[in-house]
Short mmCIF file of C-alpha atoms in Angstrom, two decimals:
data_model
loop_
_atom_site.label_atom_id
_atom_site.label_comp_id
_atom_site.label_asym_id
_atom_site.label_seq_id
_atom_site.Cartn_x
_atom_site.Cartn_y
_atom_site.Cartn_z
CA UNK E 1 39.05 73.21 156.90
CA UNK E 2 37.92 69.46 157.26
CA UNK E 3 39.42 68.76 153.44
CA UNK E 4 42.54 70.29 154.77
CA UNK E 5 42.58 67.95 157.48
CA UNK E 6 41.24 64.95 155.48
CA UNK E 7 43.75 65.92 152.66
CA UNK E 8 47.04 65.65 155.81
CA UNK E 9 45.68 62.73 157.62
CA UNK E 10 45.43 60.72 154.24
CA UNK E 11 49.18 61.38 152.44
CA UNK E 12 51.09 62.67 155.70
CA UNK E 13 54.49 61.84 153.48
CA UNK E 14 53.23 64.68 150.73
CA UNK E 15 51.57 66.89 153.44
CA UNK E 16 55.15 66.94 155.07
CA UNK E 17 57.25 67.10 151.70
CA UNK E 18 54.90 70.12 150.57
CA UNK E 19 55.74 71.94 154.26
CA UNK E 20 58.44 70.58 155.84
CA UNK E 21 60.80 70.81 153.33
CA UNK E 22 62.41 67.21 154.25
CA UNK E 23 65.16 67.29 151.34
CA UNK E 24 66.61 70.49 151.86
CA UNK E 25 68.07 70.67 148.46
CA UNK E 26 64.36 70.51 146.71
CA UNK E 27 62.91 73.60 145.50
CA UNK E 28 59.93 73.45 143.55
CA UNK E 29 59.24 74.28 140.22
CA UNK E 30 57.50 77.88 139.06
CA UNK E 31 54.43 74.97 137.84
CA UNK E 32 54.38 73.56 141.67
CA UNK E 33 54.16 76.79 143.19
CA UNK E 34 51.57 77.63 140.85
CA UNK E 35 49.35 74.59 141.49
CA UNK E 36 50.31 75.04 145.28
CA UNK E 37 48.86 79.15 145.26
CA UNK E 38 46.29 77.46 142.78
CA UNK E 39 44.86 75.28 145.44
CA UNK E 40 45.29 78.39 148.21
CA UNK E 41 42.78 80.15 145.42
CA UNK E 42 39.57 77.80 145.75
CA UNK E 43 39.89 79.40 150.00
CA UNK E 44 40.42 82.87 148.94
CA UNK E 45 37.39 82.83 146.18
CA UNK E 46 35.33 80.99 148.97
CA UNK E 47 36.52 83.83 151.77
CA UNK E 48 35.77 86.77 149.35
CA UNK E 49 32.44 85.29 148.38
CA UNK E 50 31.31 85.18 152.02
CA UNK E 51 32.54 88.34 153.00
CA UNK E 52 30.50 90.31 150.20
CA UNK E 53 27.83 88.60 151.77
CA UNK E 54 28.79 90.55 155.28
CA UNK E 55 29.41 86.58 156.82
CA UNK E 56 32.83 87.32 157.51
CA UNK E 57 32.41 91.53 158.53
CA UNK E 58 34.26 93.77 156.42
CA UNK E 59 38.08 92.27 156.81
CA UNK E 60 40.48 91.89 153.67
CA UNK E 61 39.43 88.54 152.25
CA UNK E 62 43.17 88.19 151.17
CA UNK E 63 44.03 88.73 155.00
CA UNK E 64 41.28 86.74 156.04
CA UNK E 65 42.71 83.60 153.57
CA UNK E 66 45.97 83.95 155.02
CA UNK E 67 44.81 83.50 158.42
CA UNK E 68 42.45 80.76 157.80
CA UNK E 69 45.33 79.15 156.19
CA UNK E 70 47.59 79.60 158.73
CA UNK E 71 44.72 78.06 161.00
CA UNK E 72 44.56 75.01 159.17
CA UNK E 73 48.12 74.60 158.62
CA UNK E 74 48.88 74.82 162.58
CA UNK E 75 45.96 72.26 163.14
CA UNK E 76 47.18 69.74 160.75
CA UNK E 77 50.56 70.36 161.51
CA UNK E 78 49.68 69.72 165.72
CA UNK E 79 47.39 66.57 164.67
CA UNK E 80 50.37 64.61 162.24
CA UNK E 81 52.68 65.01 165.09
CA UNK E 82 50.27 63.69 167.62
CA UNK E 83 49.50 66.53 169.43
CA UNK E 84 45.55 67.44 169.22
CA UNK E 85 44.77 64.24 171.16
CA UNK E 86 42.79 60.82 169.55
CA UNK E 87 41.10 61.50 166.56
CA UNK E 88 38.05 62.71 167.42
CA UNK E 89 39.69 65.22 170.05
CA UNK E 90 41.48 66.26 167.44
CA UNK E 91 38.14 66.81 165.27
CA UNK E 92 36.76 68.91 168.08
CA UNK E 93 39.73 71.09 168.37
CA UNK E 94 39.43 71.35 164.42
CA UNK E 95 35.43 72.54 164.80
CA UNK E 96 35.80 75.05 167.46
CA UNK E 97 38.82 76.71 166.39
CA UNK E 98 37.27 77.41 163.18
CA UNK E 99 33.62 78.07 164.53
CA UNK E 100 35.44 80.64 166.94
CA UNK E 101 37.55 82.07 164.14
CA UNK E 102 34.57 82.57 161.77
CA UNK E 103 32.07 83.97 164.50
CA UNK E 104 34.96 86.69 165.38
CA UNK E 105 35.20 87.70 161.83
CA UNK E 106 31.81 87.99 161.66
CA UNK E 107 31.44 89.86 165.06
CA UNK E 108 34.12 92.54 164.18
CA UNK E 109 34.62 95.57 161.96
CA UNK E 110 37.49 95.31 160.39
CA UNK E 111 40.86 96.30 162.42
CA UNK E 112 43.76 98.63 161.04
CA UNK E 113 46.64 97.01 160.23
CA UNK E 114 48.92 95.83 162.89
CA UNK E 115 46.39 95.84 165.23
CA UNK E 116 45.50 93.02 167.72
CA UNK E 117 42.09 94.21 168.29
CA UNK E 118 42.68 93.29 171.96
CA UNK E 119 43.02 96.08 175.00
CA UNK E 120 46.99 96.35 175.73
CA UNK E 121 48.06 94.51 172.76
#
């Protein structure tokens, strides 16, 4: 998660042109997407790895990489535009998201799909 940040805070320009899509009329080539899902790979390996060890519960590491991601993305996203506070707010907000995040993964059995896990929801 901190590379992810690192990685935005030092080329915001690429971080945006990769998300932002800032030229409308640019679609990437098949060989970006693949070295874009390529670097998504190095999370999901890490993911699956730790949840064969149990670290993560018993969720769907391919689930579990998508929401990480998603994690990350929103953080980085928030902290470019300023939002997440001075830098080393933002770093807190960075460390407890994804200490809470991995600590509930770890806490909880794994949820059928569409499921919130949360009373009402």
């Amino acid at each position: 998660a901190l590379a992810y940040r690192a990685a935005a805070l030092e080329q915001p320009h690429l971080y945006d042109v990769m998300f932002a899509c800032p030229i409308p009329e640019f679609e990437p080539s098949e060989e970006d997407q693949r070295l874009a899902l390529g670097t998504l790979e190095r999370l999901r390996s890490a993911v699956r790895r730790h949840c064969e060890q149990g670290a993560l519960g018993d969720g769907d590491p391919d689930a579990l990489t998508l929401q990480l991601w998603a994690l990350a993305h929103g953080l980085a996203s928030l902290e470019l535009q300023r939002n997440l506070g001075a830098p080393g707010d933002a770093e807190r907000h960075w460390r407890s998201a994804f200490s809470a995040a991995i600590a509930g993964y770890a806490a909880q059995p794994a949820r059928a799909p569409g499921s919130l896990g949360v009373p009402g929801a």
